[in-house]
Amino acid sequence: MIERIDTEVAIIGGGIVGGSAALFLRRLGVPVVLLEAALCGARASGVNYGGVRRQGRGLEQMPLARRAHELWGQLPELIGIDGEYVRSGHLKLACSDADLQALHAYREQTRGFGMNLQMLDQRTLARRFGWLGEQVVGGSLCPDDGHANPRLVSPAFGRAARALGADVREGTAVTEAIHDGDRFVLRVGELEVRARFLLNCAGAWAGRFAQGFGEAVPETSIHPLMMVTEPLPLFMDVSLGMQGGGIYARQVARGNCVIGGGRAVASGPDYARPGRDATGTLMANAQRLLPALRGAQVIRFWTGVEGNMPDHNPVLGPSATVPGLFHAFGLSGAGFQVGPAVGEALSELVVHGRSSIPIDAFGIGRYTGAAHGAVPRLGPVREQTLESP
């Protein structure tokens, strides 16, 4: 027998974006059904490196990252846990004079966004961070950036939304999503969900749903490679990145060092695995940058499947073809920090028809060639009393 649910907003995908969108909608009293193919926060949102950084983002992302930074400061209020979030500082390193010049230029370009970047020369780095390798010639420190545990934070958004009355269904892979001229209709086996609004937050799989609504985009999958060491004596008190990419690292309170860099190997469209060559390269690069890791045991390698766009910016905003459809995907390996702000923006688009922060640069029309902008409203959003958790 078919189970039919009628709701105001349906969300495909329960990662940090879909979960936070559901949470913010429920805080506004809007009925929500969230459908997640696996477990909330179990895919890219839960297996990423855990960096919570603004530094290094493009100028167009800075308003989004700034709002996300404010929301991360409210994390216990939002999801009920601290998620091991610490504002340790984010140190972006340069290994050449050209890289250091690029960091200086970036600081000038991003003035006014509250990052308070501090430029550090080689002598200062050696004095403050003597555990770095000798190849580093300078760096840029963002004092209030940091890191968190994605395995704790990402699922907690879905749980917090459920506690406020969202209908969150895990292990529920959407097999069909259409608009019948009146409402969106989502089908999952014997379940049918009908909604006035649809949020496409399906991560690396979101392009399939966009294409189904006539908006094919060049989303691809990337598979970041990461590893974690055994607990070591504490030595690293900031989160690290490299100008131009290559390697990133942090140490948690238990002493484990979490390190990422390079790519894993795809194992079909939905899975990936660490490759032998890449893991060897990652370990070699890590011990050159961090000599304290020499002789340390790596206890786990892992990867995930993340949606990637050619310009490394997300697709975020209204559909250019179907009123009431909103996209949020393709965060290109950098969605953990901005995820809560993306979810909040989606809730504002549904309720108010606009976002309080600029998102025009992320419109899907930049790929489809269709005109995009504010989608015509479908009438007032139906309000619902907000239950207590």
Short mmCIF file of C-alpha atoms in Angstrom, two decimals:
data_model
loop_
_atom_site.label_atom_id
_atom_site.label_comp_id
_atom_site.label_asym_id
_atom_site.label_seq_id
_atom_site.Cartn_x
_atom_site.Cartn_y
_atom_site.Cartn_z
CA MET A 1 0.00 0.00 0.00
CA ILE A 2 1.37 3.41 -0.98
CA GLU A 3 2.08 5.85 1.85
CA ARG A 4 1.36 9.42 0.80
CA ILE A 5 2.67 12.49 2.64
CA ASP A 6 1.71 16.06 1.89
CA THR A 7 4.12 18.75 3.12
CA GLU A 8 5.28 22.29 2.49
CA VAL A 9 8.97 21.55 1.75
CA ALA A 10 10.65 18.34 0.65
CA ILE A 11 14.44 18.05 0.87
CA ILE A 12 16.54 15.50 -1.01
CA GLY A 13 19.75 14.88 0.93
CA GLY A 14 20.52 14.88 4.65
CA GLY A 15 24.08 16.16 4.72
CA ILE A 16 25.05 19.34 6.52
CA VAL A 17 23.27 21.45 3.88
CA GLY A 18 19.99 19.52 3.80
CA GLY A 19 20.01 19.01 7.56
CA SER A 20 20.64 22.67 8.32
CA ALA A 21 17.99 23.74 5.80
CA ALA A 22 15.48 21.48 7.55
CA LEU A 23 16.52 22.88 10.93
CA PHE A 24 16.17 26.52 9.91
CA LEU A 25 12.84 25.86 8.23
CA ARG A 26 11.50 24.20 11.38
CA ARG A 27 12.74 27.12 13.46
CA LEU A 28 10.47 29.22 11.22
CA GLY A 29 7.58 26.80 11.71
CA VAL A 30 7.57 25.37 8.18
CA PRO A 31 6.58 21.69 7.68
CA VAL A 32 9.48 19.67 6.22
CA VAL A 33 10.10 16.15 4.98
CA LEU A 34 13.78 15.26 4.53
CA LEU A 35 14.70 12.17 2.51
CA GLU A 36 18.26 10.80 2.86
CA ALA A 37 19.46 7.79 0.86
CA ALA A 38 21.88 6.62 3.58
CA LEU A 39 22.20 8.14 7.07
CA CYS A 40 22.15 11.86 7.72
CA GLY A 41 25.68 13.25 7.56
CA ALA A 42 27.18 9.90 6.60
CA ARG A 43 28.48 10.79 3.17
CA ALA A 44 30.64 13.78 2.16
CA SER A 45 29.43 15.87 5.10
CA GLY A 46 30.60 13.28 7.62
CA VAL A 47 33.84 12.02 6.09
CA ASN A 48 35.54 15.29 5.18
CA TYR A 49 38.68 16.67 6.82
CA GLY A 50 36.76 18.87 9.26
CA GLY A 51 38.28 22.24 8.40
CA VAL A 52 36.14 25.22 9.39
CA ARG A 53 37.96 27.92 7.48
CA ARG A 54 37.16 31.14 5.67
CA GLN A 55 40.72 31.76 4.56
CA GLY A 56 41.41 30.66 1.00
CA ARG A 57 37.86 31.07 -0.31
CA GLY A 58 37.09 33.15 -3.38
CA LEU A 59 35.73 36.67 -2.94
CA GLU A 60 32.26 35.66 -4.08
CA GLN A 61 32.05 33.16 -1.19
CA MET A 62 33.16 35.58 1.52
CA PRO A 63 29.65 36.83 2.55
CA LEU A 64 28.50 33.20 2.82
CA ALA A 65 31.59 32.21 4.80
CA ARG A 66 31.24 35.22 7.10
CA ARG A 67 27.64 34.32 7.95
CA ALA A 68 28.65 30.69 8.44
CA HIS A 69 31.35 31.82 10.87
CA GLU A 70 28.66 33.50 12.97
CA LEU A 71 26.51 30.36 12.92
CA TRP A 72 29.42 28.12 13.95
CA GLY A 73 29.75 30.35 17.01
CA GLN A 74 26.17 29.35 17.91
CA LEU A 75 26.71 25.61 17.35
CA PRO A 76 25.59 24.29 20.77
CA GLU A 77 22.42 26.39 20.57
CA LEU A 78 21.70 25.10 17.06
CA ILE A 79 22.45 21.38 17.37
CA GLY A 80 22.89 20.74 21.09
CA ILE A 81 26.59 19.76 21.01
CA ASP A 82 29.88 21.57 20.49
CA GLY A 83 30.98 19.10 17.82
CA GLU A 84 34.60 19.41 19.02
CA TYR A 85 34.63 22.79 17.28
CA VAL A 86 37.65 24.90 18.18
CA ARG A 87 38.78 28.24 16.79
CA SER A 88 42.40 27.15 16.70
CA GLY A 89 43.42 29.44 13.88
CA HIS A 90 44.08 28.46 10.27
CA LEU A 91 47.64 28.80 8.99
CA LYS A 92 48.05 28.86 5.21
CA LEU A 93 51.66 28.17 4.28
CA ALA A 94 53.84 29.24 1.36
CA CYS A 95 56.79 27.22 0.10
CA SER A 96 57.96 29.77 -2.48
CA ASP A 97 58.22 33.53 -2.82
CA ALA A 98 55.49 33.46 -5.47
CA ASP A 99 53.13 31.66 -3.09
CA LEU A 100 53.91 34.17 -0.36
CA GLN A 101 53.16 37.05 -2.71
CA ALA A 102 49.82 35.39 -3.53
CA LEU A 103 49.00 35.27 0.19
CA HIS A 104 49.82 38.98 0.55
CA ALA A 105 47.57 39.78 -2.43
CA TYR A 106 44.76 37.68 -0.98
CA ARG A 107 44.91 39.58 2.30
CA GLU A 108 44.47 42.86 0.44
CA GLN A 109 41.58 41.51 -1.63
CA THR A 110 39.67 40.21 1.39
CA ARG A 111 40.02 43.17 3.72
CA GLY A 112 36.67 44.09 5.24
CA PHE A 113 35.45 40.52 5.76
CA GLY A 114 36.68 40.24 9.34
CA MET A 115 39.34 37.58 8.91
CA ASN A 116 42.13 39.74 10.38
CA LEU A 117 44.80 37.89 8.41
CA GLN A 118 48.31 38.07 9.88
CA MET A 119 51.26 37.71 7.52
CA LEU A 120 54.16 35.73 8.98
CA ASP A 121 57.68 35.59 7.56
CA GLN A 122 60.00 32.59 7.80
CA ARG A 123 61.64 33.78 11.01
CA THR A 124 58.30 34.33 12.74
CA LEU A 125 57.05 30.93 11.63
CA ALA A 126 60.18 29.28 13.02
CA ARG A 127 59.68 31.05 16.35
CA ARG A 128 55.94 30.41 16.73
CA PHE A 129 55.62 27.07 14.93
CA GLY A 130 59.00 25.44 15.28
CA TRP A 131 57.55 22.03 14.43
CA LEU A 132 57.14 22.97 10.74
CA GLY A 133 59.48 21.65 8.06
CA GLU A 134 62.28 23.84 6.72
CA GLN A 135 60.78 24.23 3.23
CA VAL A 136 58.19 26.75 4.45
CA VAL A 137 59.06 30.39 3.68
CA GLY A 138 56.05 32.21 5.14
CA GLY A 139 52.37 32.06 5.83
CA SER A 140 49.06 33.73 6.55
CA LEU A 141 47.26 33.14 9.84
CA CYS A 142 43.51 33.56 10.25
CA PRO A 143 43.23 33.54 14.07
CA ASP A 144 39.53 32.66 14.39
CA ASP A 145 39.25 29.92 11.79
CA GLY A 146 39.44 26.37 13.09
CA HIS A 147 38.19 22.81 12.83
CA ALA A 148 35.51 20.44 14.10
CA ASN A 149 34.54 16.77 14.02
CA PRO A 150 32.33 16.21 10.96
CA ARG A 151 31.21 12.80 12.23
CA LEU A 152 29.58 14.58 15.17
CA VAL A 153 28.48 17.87 13.61
CA SER A 154 26.90 16.82 10.32
CA PRO A 155 24.44 14.18 11.63
CA ALA A 156 23.50 16.51 14.49
CA PHE A 157 21.80 18.98 12.12
CA GLY A 158 19.38 16.29 10.96
CA ARG A 159 18.74 15.19 14.55
CA ALA A 160 18.10 18.78 15.64
CA ALA A 161 15.64 19.24 12.76
CA ARG A 162 13.83 16.06 13.77
CA ALA A 163 13.65 17.25 17.38
CA LEU A 164 11.83 20.34 16.12
CA GLY A 165 9.31 18.28 14.20
CA ALA A 166 10.87 17.64 10.79
CA ASP A 167 9.95 14.29 9.24
CA VAL A 168 13.46 12.91 8.64
CA ARG A 169 13.63 9.60 6.79
CA GLU A 170 16.96 7.85 6.41
CA GLY A 171 17.68 4.92 4.10
CA THR A 172 15.21 6.52 1.70
CA ALA A 173 16.69 6.97 -1.77
CA VAL A 174 14.50 9.06 -4.06
CA THR A 175 13.96 7.22 -7.33
CA GLU A 176 11.75 9.81 -9.05
CA ALA A 177 11.27 13.54 -8.64
CA ILE A 178 8.83 15.40 -10.88
CA HIS A 179 6.48 18.38 -10.87
CA ASP A 180 2.94 17.45 -11.85
CA GLY A 181 1.86 21.02 -12.60
CA ASP A 182 0.64 21.56 -9.07
CA ARG A 183 3.21 20.11 -6.68
CA PHE A 184 6.51 18.31 -6.59
CA VAL A 185 6.09 14.55 -6.35
CA LEU A 186 8.91 12.39 -4.94
CA ARG A 187 8.72 8.62 -5.00
CA VAL A 188 10.65 6.08 -2.95
CA GLY A 189 9.24 2.60 -3.40
CA GLU A 190 5.83 2.62 -1.73
CA LEU A 191 6.32 6.16 -0.38
CA GLU A 192 5.08 9.25 -2.21
CA VAL A 193 5.86 12.74 -0.94
CA ARG A 194 4.08 15.78 -2.34
CA ALA A 195 5.42 19.26 -1.61
CA ARG A 196 5.03 22.87 -2.68
CA PHE A 197 8.79 23.44 -2.54
CA LEU A 198 11.70 21.13 -3.29
CA LEU A 199 15.31 21.58 -2.11
CA ASN A 200 17.88 19.64 -4.12
CA CYS A 201 20.68 19.03 -1.59
CA ALA A 202 21.79 15.63 -2.88
CA GLY A 203 25.52 16.37 -3.02
CA ALA A 204 27.41 14.45 -5.70
CA TRP A 205 24.10 13.01 -6.88
CA ALA A 206 22.26 16.33 -7.16
CA GLY A 207 23.15 16.84 -10.80
CA ARG A 208 20.91 13.91 -11.70
CA PHE A 209 17.91 15.61 -10.13
CA ALA A 210 18.76 18.96 -11.71
CA GLN A 211 18.96 17.28 -15.11
CA GLY A 212 15.56 15.72 -14.50
CA PHE A 213 14.13 19.24 -14.28
CA GLY A 214 15.84 20.35 -17.50
CA GLU A 215 18.95 21.85 -15.91
CA ALA A 216 21.92 19.72 -16.87
CA VAL A 217 25.14 20.93 -15.25
CA PRO A 218 28.75 19.68 -15.44
CA GLU A 219 28.90 18.32 -11.90
CA THR A 220 31.61 15.73 -11.37
CA SER A 221 32.77 13.74 -8.35
CA ILE A 222 36.00 14.17 -6.43
CA HIS A 223 37.42 11.83 -3.81
CA PRO A 224 39.64 13.62 -1.27
CA LEU A 225 42.14 11.33 0.47
CA MET A 226 42.59 11.55 4.23
CA MET A 227 44.33 9.70 7.04
CA VAL A 228 44.61 9.83 10.81
CA THR A 229 47.53 8.89 13.04
CA GLU A 230 47.71 7.25 16.42
CA PRO A 231 47.54 9.71 19.36
CA LEU A 232 50.77 11.69 19.61
CA PRO A 233 52.07 14.25 22.09
CA LEU A 234 50.37 17.56 21.35
CA PHE A 235 52.51 19.80 19.16
CA MET A 236 50.24 21.35 16.50
CA ASP A 237 47.88 24.06 17.75
CA VAL A 238 46.52 25.36 14.43
CA SER A 239 44.84 23.90 11.36
CA LEU A 240 47.20 23.94 8.36
CA GLY A 241 46.76 24.42 4.64
CA MET A 242 49.10 25.12 1.71
CA GLN A 243 48.89 27.90 -0.83
CA GLY A 244 48.06 26.16 -4.09
CA GLY A 245 46.85 23.04 -2.27
CA GLY A 246 48.69 19.81 -1.64
CA ILE A 247 48.28 18.97 2.04
CA TYR A 248 46.23 20.01 5.06
CA ALA A 249 46.54 18.91 8.67
CA ARG A 250 45.22 19.39 12.20
CA GLN A 251 45.68 17.73 15.58
CA VAL A 252 42.77 16.96 17.88
CA ALA A 253 42.71 17.10 21.66
CA ARG A 254 43.28 13.33 21.92
CA GLY A 255 46.56 13.76 20.03
CA ASN A 256 45.57 12.19 16.70
CA CYS A 257 46.71 14.09 13.61
CA VAL A 258 44.15 14.29 10.81
CA ILE A 259 45.84 14.84 7.45
CA GLY A 260 44.52 15.18 3.93
CA GLY A 261 45.91 15.64 0.43
CA GLY A 262 45.66 14.09 -2.99
CA ARG A 263 42.86 12.00 -4.41
CA ALA A 264 41.51 8.51 -3.86
CA VAL A 265 40.28 6.08 -6.52
CA ALA A 266 36.69 5.87 -7.72
CA SER A 267 34.97 2.50 -7.26
CA GLY A 268 31.90 3.13 -9.39
CA PRO A 269 29.62 6.18 -9.29
CA ASP A 270 28.77 5.97 -5.59
CA TYR A 271 31.96 4.85 -3.85
CA ALA A 272 35.71 5.44 -3.70
CA ARG A 273 38.71 3.88 -1.95
CA PRO A 274 42.22 5.01 -0.98
CA GLY A 275 44.83 4.02 -3.57
CA ARG A 276 48.27 2.65 -2.65
CA ASP A 277 50.30 5.20 -4.61
CA ALA A 278 48.38 8.19 -3.27
CA THR A 279 48.59 7.01 0.35
CA GLY A 280 52.37 6.67 0.07
CA THR A 281 52.66 10.16 -1.38
CA LEU A 282 50.45 11.62 1.34
CA MET A 283 52.54 10.05 4.12
CA ALA A 284 55.80 11.28 2.56
CA ASN A 285 54.47 14.83 2.12
CA ALA A 286 53.09 14.85 5.66
CA GLN A 287 56.39 13.95 7.33
CA ARG A 288 58.30 16.51 5.24
CA LEU A 289 55.94 19.26 6.37
CA LEU A 290 55.62 17.91 9.92
CA PRO A 291 58.82 16.15 11.02
CA ALA A 292 57.13 15.16 14.31
CA LEU A 293 55.18 12.56 12.32
CA ARG A 294 58.24 10.51 11.44
CA GLY A 295 57.74 7.04 12.86
CA ALA A 296 54.08 7.66 13.75
CA GLN A 297 51.54 4.94 12.98
CA VAL A 298 48.70 5.73 10.57
CA ILE A 299 45.64 3.96 11.92
CA ARG A 300 43.16 4.69 9.12
CA PHE A 301 42.87 6.02 5.58
CA TRP A 302 39.52 7.04 4.14
CA THR A 303 37.81 9.00 1.40
CA GLY A 304 34.34 10.01 0.22
CA VAL A 305 32.39 11.17 -2.81
CA GLU A 306 31.94 14.93 -3.13
CA GLY A 307 30.21 16.97 -5.82
CA ASN A 308 32.52 19.31 -7.74
CA MET A 309 31.86 22.18 -10.14
CA PRO A 310 34.32 23.50 -12.78
CA ASP A 311 34.60 26.91 -11.08
CA HIS A 312 34.75 25.35 -7.57
CA ASN A 313 31.71 27.39 -6.52
CA PRO A 314 28.46 25.78 -5.42
CA VAL A 315 25.21 25.78 -7.32
CA LEU A 316 22.97 27.65 -4.92
CA GLY A 317 19.66 29.35 -5.53
CA PRO A 318 16.41 29.05 -7.45
CA SER A 319 15.87 26.83 -10.44
CA ALA A 320 15.81 28.65 -13.76
CA THR A 321 13.10 26.34 -15.09
CA VAL A 322 10.74 25.28 -12.28
CA PRO A 323 9.25 27.68 -9.70
CA GLY A 324 9.58 26.35 -6.16
CA LEU A 325 12.72 24.30 -6.87
CA PHE A 326 15.95 25.39 -5.16
CA HIS A 327 19.39 23.88 -5.65
CA ALA A 328 22.30 23.63 -3.21
CA PHE A 329 25.06 21.30 -4.35
CA GLY A 330 28.52 21.12 -5.88
CA LEU A 331 30.34 22.58 -2.89
CA SER A 332 33.58 21.23 -4.38
CA GLY A 333 35.24 19.83 -1.26
CA ALA A 334 34.75 23.00 0.78
CA GLY A 335 31.17 22.75 2.01
CA PHE A 336 31.63 21.90 5.68
CA GLN A 337 32.25 25.46 6.87
CA VAL A 338 29.63 27.17 4.69
CA GLY A 339 27.04 24.38 5.04
CA PRO A 340 24.99 25.97 7.84
CA ALA A 341 24.83 29.31 6.01
CA VAL A 342 23.75 27.56 2.82
CA GLY A 343 20.95 25.85 4.76
CA GLU A 344 19.86 29.16 6.26
CA ALA A 345 19.87 30.80 2.82
CA LEU A 346 17.63 28.03 1.47
CA SER A 347 15.16 28.56 4.30
CA GLU A 348 15.07 32.29 3.51
CA LEU A 349 14.47 31.60 -0.18
CA VAL A 350 11.48 29.43 0.68
CA VAL A 351 9.95 31.74 3.27
CA HIS A 352 10.91 35.20 2.00
CA GLY A 353 11.72 34.62 -1.67
CA ARG A 354 15.23 36.01 -1.24
CA SER A 355 18.42 35.44 0.70
CA SER A 356 19.82 37.95 3.19
CA ILE A 357 23.32 37.41 1.76
CA PRO A 358 24.29 37.70 -1.92
CA ILE A 359 24.19 34.38 -3.77
CA ASP A 360 23.70 35.49 -7.39
CA ALA A 361 27.21 34.30 -8.31
CA PHE A 362 26.12 30.74 -7.57
CA GLY A 363 23.02 30.59 -9.78
CA ILE A 364 22.55 27.49 -11.90
CA GLY A 365 22.02 29.69 -14.96
CA ARG A 366 25.79 30.21 -15.23
CA TYR A 367 25.94 26.65 -16.58
CA THR A 368 22.55 26.17 -18.20
CA GLY A 369 22.57 29.53 -19.96
CA ALA A 370 19.02 30.16 -18.75
CA ALA A 371 18.08 33.45 -17.17
CA HIS A 372 18.01 33.18 -13.42
CA GLY A 373 17.01 35.30 -10.50
CA ALA A 374 14.17 35.39 -8.03
CA VAL A 375 11.61 32.71 -8.78
CA PRO A 376 7.97 33.82 -8.66
CA ARG A 377 6.49 33.11 -5.26
CA LEU A 378 3.83 30.42 -5.07
CA GLY A 379 1.77 32.19 -2.43
CA PRO A 380 2.34 32.50 1.32
CA VAL A 381 4.18 29.72 3.10
CA ARG A 382 1.89 27.75 5.36
CA GLU A 383 2.88 28.37 8.99
CA GLN A 384 2.94 25.74 11.70
CA THR A 385 3.39 26.01 15.47
CA LEU A 386 6.97 25.33 16.50
CA GLU A 387 7.16 22.34 18.83
CA SER A 388 9.70 22.13 21.63
CA PRO A 389 12.56 19.63 21.27
#
